[in-house]
Each structure stands twice: as C-alpha cells, then as structure tokens.
Tab-separated table of C-alpha atoms and ligand atoms in Angstrom:
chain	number	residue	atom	x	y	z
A	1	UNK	CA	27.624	-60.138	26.409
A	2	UNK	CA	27.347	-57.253	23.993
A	3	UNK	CA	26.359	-58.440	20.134
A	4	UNK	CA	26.738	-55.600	17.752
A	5	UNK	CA	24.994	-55.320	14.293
A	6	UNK	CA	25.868	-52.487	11.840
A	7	UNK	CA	24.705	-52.514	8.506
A	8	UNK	CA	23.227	-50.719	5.949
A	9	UNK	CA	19.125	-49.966	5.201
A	10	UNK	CA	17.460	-52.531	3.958
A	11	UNK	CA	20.312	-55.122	4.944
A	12	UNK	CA	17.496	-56.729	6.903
A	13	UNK	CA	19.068	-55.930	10.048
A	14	UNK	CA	15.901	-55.178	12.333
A	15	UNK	CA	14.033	-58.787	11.702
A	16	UNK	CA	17.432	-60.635	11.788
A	17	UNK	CA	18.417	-58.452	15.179
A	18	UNK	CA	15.037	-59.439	16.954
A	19	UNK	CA	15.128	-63.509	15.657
A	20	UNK	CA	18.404	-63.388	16.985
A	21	UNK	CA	17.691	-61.345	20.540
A	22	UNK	CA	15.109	-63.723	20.961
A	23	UNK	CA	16.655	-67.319	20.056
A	24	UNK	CA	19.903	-65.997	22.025
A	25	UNK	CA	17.350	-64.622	25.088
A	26	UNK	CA	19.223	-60.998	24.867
A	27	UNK	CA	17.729	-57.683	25.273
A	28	UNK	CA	16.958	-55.912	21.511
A	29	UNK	CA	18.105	-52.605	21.220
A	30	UNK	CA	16.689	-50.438	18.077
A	31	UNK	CA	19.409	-47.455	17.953
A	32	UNK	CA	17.233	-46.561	14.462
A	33	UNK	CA	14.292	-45.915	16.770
A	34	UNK	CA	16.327	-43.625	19.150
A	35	UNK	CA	17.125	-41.278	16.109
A	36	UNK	CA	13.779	-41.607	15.133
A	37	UNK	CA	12.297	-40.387	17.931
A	38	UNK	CA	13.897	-37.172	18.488
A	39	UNK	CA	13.683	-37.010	14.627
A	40	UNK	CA	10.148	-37.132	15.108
A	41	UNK	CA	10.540	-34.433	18.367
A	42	UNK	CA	12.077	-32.108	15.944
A	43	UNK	CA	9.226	-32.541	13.109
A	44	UNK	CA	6.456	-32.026	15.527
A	45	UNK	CA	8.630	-28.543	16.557
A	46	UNK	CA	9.312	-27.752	13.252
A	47	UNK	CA	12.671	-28.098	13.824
A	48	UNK	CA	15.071	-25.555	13.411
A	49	UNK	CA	16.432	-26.984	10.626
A	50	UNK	CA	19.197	-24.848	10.222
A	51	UNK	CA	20.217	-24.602	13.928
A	52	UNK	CA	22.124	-27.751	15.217
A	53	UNK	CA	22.793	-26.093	18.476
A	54	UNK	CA	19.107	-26.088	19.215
A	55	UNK	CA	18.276	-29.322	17.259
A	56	UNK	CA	21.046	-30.523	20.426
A	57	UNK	CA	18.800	-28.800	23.387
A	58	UNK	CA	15.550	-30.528	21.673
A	59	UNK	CA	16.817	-34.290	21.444
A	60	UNK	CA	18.662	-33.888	25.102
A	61	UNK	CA	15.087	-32.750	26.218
A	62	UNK	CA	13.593	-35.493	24.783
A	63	UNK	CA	12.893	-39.072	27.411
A	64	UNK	CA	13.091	-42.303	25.435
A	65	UNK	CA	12.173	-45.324	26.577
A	66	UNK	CA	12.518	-48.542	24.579
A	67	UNK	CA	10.728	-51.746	25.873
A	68	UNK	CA	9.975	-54.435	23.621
A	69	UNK	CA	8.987	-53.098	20.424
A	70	UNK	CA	7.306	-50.027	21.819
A	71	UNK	CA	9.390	-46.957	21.875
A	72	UNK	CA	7.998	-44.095	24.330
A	73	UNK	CA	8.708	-40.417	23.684
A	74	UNK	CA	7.525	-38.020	26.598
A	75	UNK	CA	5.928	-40.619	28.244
A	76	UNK	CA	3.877	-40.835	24.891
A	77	UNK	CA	3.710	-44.163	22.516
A	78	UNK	CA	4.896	-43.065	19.176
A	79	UNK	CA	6.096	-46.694	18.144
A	80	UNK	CA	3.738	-46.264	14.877
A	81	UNK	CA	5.017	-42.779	14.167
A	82	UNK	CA	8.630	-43.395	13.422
A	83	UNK	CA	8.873	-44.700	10.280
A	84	UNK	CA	6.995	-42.155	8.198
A	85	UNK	CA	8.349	-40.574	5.458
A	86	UNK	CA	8.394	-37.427	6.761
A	87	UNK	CA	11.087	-38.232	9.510
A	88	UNK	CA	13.024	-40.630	7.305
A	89	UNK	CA	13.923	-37.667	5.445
A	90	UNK	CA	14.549	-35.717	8.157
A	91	UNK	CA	16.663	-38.034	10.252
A	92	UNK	CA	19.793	-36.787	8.729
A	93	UNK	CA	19.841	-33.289	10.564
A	94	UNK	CA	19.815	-35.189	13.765
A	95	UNK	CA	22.301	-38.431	13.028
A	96	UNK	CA	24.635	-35.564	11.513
A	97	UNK	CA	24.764	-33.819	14.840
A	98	UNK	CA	27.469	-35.195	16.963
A	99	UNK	CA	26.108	-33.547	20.024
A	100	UNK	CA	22.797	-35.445	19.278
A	101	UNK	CA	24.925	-38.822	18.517
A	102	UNK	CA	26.820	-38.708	21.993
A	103	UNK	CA	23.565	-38.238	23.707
A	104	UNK	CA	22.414	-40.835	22.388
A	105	UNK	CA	25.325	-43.283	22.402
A	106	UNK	CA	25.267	-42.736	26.543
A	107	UNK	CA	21.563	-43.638	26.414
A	108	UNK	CA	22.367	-47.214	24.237
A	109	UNK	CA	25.342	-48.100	26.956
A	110	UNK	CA	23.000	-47.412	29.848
A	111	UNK	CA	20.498	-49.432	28.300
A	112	UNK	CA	23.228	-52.286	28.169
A	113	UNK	CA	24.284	-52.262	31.920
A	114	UNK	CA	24.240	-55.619	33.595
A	115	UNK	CA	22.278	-57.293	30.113
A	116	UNK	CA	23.181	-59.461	27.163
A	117	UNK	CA	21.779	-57.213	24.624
A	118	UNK	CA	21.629	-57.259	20.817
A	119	UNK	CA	21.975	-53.830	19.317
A	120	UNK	CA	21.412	-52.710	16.166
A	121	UNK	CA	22.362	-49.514	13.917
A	122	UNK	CA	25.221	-48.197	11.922
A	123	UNK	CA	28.021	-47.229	14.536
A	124	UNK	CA	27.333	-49.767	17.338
A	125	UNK	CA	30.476	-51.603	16.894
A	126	UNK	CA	32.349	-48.630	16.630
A	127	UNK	CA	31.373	-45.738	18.484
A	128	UNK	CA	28.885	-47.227	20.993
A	129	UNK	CA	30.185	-50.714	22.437
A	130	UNK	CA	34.011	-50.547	20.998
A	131	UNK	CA	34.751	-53.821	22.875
A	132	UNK	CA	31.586	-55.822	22.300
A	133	UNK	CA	32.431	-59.695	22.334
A	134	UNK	CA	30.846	-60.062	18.845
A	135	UNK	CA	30.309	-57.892	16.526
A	136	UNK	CA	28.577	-58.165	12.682
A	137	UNK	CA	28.423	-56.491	9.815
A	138	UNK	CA	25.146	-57.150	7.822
A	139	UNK	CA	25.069	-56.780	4.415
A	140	UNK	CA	23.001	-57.256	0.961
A	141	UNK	CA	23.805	-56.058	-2.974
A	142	UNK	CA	21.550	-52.759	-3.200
A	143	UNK	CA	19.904	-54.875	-5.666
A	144	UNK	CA	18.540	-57.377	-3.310
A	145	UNK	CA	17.861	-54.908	-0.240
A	146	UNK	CA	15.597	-52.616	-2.775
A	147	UNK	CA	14.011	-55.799	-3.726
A	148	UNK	CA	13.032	-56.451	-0.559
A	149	UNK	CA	12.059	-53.009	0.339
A	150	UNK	CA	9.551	-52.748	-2.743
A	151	UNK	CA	7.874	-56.157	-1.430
A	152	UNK	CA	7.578	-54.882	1.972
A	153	UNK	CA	6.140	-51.425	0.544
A	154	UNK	CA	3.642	-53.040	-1.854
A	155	UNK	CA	2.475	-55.792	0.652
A	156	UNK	CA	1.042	-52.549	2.969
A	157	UNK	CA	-0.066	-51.485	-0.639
A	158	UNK	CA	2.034	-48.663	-1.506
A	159	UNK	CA	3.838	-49.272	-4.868
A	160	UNK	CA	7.161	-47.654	-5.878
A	161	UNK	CA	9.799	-48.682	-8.674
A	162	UNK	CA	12.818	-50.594	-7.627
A	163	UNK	CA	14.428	-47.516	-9.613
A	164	UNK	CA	12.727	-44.897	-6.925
A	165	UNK	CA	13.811	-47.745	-3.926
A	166	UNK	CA	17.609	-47.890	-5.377
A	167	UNK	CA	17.720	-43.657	-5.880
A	168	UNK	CA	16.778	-43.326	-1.913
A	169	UNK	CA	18.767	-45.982	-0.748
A	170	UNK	CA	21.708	-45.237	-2.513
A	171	UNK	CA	21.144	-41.634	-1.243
A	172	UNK	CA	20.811	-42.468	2.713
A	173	UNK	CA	23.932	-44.897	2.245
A	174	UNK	CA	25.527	-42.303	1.166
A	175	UNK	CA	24.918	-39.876	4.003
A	176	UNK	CA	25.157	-42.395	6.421
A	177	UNK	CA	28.936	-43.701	5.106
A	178	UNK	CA	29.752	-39.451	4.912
A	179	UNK	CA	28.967	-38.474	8.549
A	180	UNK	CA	31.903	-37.169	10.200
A	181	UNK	CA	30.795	-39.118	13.264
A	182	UNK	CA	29.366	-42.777	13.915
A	183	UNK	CA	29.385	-43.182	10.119
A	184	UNK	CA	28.492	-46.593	8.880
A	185	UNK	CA	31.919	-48.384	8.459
A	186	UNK	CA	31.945	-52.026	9.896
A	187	UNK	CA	34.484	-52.439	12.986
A	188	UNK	CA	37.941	-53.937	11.934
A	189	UNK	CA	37.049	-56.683	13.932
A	190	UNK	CA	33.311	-57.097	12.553
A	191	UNK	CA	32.488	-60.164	10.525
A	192	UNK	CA	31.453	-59.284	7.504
A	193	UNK	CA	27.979	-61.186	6.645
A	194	UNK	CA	26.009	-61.061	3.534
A	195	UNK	CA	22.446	-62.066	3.549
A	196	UNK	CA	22.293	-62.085	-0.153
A	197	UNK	CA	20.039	-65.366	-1.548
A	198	UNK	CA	19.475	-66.458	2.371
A	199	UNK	CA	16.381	-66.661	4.095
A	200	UNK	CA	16.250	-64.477	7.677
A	201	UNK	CA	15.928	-68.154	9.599
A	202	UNK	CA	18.931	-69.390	7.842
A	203	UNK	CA	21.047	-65.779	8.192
A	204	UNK	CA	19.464	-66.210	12.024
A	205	UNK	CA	21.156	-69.734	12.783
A	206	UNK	CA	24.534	-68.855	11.482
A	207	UNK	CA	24.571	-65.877	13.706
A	208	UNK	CA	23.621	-68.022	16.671
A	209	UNK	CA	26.715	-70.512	15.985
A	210	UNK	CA	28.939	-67.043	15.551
A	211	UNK	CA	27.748	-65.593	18.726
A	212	UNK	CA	28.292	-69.429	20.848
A	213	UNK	CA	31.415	-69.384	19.373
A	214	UNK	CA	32.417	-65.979	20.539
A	215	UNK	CA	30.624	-66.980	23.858
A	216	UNK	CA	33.181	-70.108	24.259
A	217	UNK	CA	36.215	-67.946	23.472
A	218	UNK	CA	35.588	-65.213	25.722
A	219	UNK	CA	34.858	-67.546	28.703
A	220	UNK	CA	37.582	-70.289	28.040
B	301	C5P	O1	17.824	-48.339	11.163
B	301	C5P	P1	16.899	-47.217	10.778
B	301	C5P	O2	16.547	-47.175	9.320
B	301	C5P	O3	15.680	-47.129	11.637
B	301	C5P	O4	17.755	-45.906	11.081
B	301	C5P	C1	17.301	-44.662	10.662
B	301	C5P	C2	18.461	-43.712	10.457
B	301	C5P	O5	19.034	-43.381	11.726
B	301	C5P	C3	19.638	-44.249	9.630
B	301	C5P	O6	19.488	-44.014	8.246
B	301	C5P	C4	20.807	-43.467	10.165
B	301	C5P	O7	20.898	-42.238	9.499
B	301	C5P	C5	20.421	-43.190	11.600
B	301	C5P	N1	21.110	-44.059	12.540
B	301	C5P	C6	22.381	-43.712	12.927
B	301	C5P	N2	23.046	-44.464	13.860
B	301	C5P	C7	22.475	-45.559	14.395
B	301	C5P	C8	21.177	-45.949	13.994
B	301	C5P	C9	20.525	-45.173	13.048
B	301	C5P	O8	22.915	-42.710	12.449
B	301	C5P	N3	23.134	-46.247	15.324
C-alpha cells in the first residue's frame, strides 16, 4: 500500500510522515532529501546555475541511497548536510528542472516496489504514485507553520523574526505552487488535513484510522 503526503513547508509533514511510517510499519520515503541531495551535488560543483541541461547530467550522475534517516550521496553520508541554508536556496534550480524531477520520480517508484511505504513531498500524489490507495494533503495557516519553524530555529539557538520565517515561506510556497511540473497542488482525490491547533500524536492517530480505513476498502 502506497500512502502519499503532499504538503507545504513547515506543514509538519516530515515528523508526522515518520510517526506515521512507523505506527503503520511502512517504509519512509523523504522525496525533500532526494532534491536535497543533488541540490547539495550541484553546490559542491558550483553548479551551473544557468545551465539546466547540465544541472540534468549532474543529478542523473548522482547515486542516492535512502535508508532510515540517513541519506547517502556517492557512497558518502551527507544526512547532516542537506538542510543548510545554502542548498535550501538553491533547491529551486533543481525541483524546477523537469529532467531532474523525472529522474527522480523513477528513483521514489523503485524505492516503492514490493513495500508499504509512506512518502512524503509536494507532487507524490500526483506525479509520482497517481494511484496510491491513500493519499493526504497536510496543511497549516502560514501563521502557525512559521510559528513552529521559529521554535524549531531558536531551540538549535538561531533566532529569526516570525516576519523573516513568513517572507521565506511565503516565497518557497510560492515557487513550489508555480513549477510547471510536480507543483504542489493536492491530488483531487487527496484529503485535505489541517494540523492547525493539533498536536503531531493527535494529527498521527487520525491518519492511522484514514489509512485502516482506506486499507478495508481497497481489500473488501
Ligand atoms: O520537504 P523539503 O523541505 O525537504 O523539500 C525541499 C524542497 O524540495 C521543496 O521546497 C521543494 O522545492 C522540493 N521538493 C519537490 N518535490 C518533492 C519534494 C521536495 O519539488 N517531492
């Protein structure tokens, strides 16, 4: 069984993904990693930035593996490398490149072969597994996801307004809802889910309930 969840940043989707992959016993799938590995492929090459074509060659070059929570690129562990700023902001030149996107799209669906997996990212319900069995769309008011970001930023001690937060949210929402491909749209058969005033165990055990439900259905 395939479980999709597609949301925005800061929608919480990671933790929720993981509680859930691991109360359901499914394989977690981090499609953000996967982008932010050959983000971080390009960085370390110093791109070209303005050459999608070869940005393409680069990220098909590049091996990713993705066991647990530690994300191999090259054969190297770069699991504490990918969430720098300096490939967050540089993400966009490879999630814009469709050539980049359908390499990695194959790479999520062989990952899913012959497993119940939990996958999470912004097109997985869409572009990647189309006819997943369940499929969510996590939300949360920019309000509360910035919230949440600044606590998470200023609890590994580096403080930012919720002003800054909201500005760079709003921006990668943007981009991500703009992309000509895989943009972040929920599936027309997604249920829509907004974590807004819940606690991740409580957004956690109505998922499970949604995803026996769907379980039931599709075998009976
Ligand atoms: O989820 P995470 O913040 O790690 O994702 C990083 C970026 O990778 C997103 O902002 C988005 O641009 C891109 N992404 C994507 N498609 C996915 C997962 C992530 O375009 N399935």
């Amino acid at each position: 069984m395939i479980v999709t969840l597609d949301g925005p940043a800061g929608a919480g989707k990671s933790t929720i993904a993981r509680m859930l992959a691991d109360r359901l016993g499914f394989a977690f799938l981090d499609t953000g990693a996967m982008y932010r590995a050959v983000t971080l492929a390009a960085v370390r090459n110093q791109g070209p930035w303005d050459d999608p074509s070869r940005l393409a060659d680069l990220a098909s070059r590049c091996e990713i593996e993705i066991v647990g929570r530690t994300v191999s690129l090259n054969g190297e562990d770069v699991s504490e490398l990918l969430r720098t700023a300096e490939v967050t902001s540089h993400i966009h030149y490879l999630a814009d490149n469709p050539r980049v996107r359908k390499g990695l799209v194959d790479l999520q669906r062989d990952f899913a072969i012959g497993k119940n997996v939990v996958t999470e990212g912004r097109d997985q319900g869409t572009v990647a597994f189309p006819t997943a069995e369940c499929k969510i769309f996590l939300t949360a008011s920019p309000e509360e996801r910035a919230r949440r970001r600044v606590m998470e930023l200023r609890s590994r001690g580096e403080p930012i307004s919720i002003a800054e937060v909201l500005d760079q949210q709003n921006a990668r929402d943007q981009r991500d809802s703009a992309r000509a491909v895989g943009r972040l749209e929920p599936a027309t058969d997604a249920i829509d889910f907004c974590t807004d005033g819940m606690l991740p165990t409580e957004v956690v055990d109505r998922l499970v309930a949604i995803v026996r439900e769907k379980a039931q259905r599709a075998d009976g």
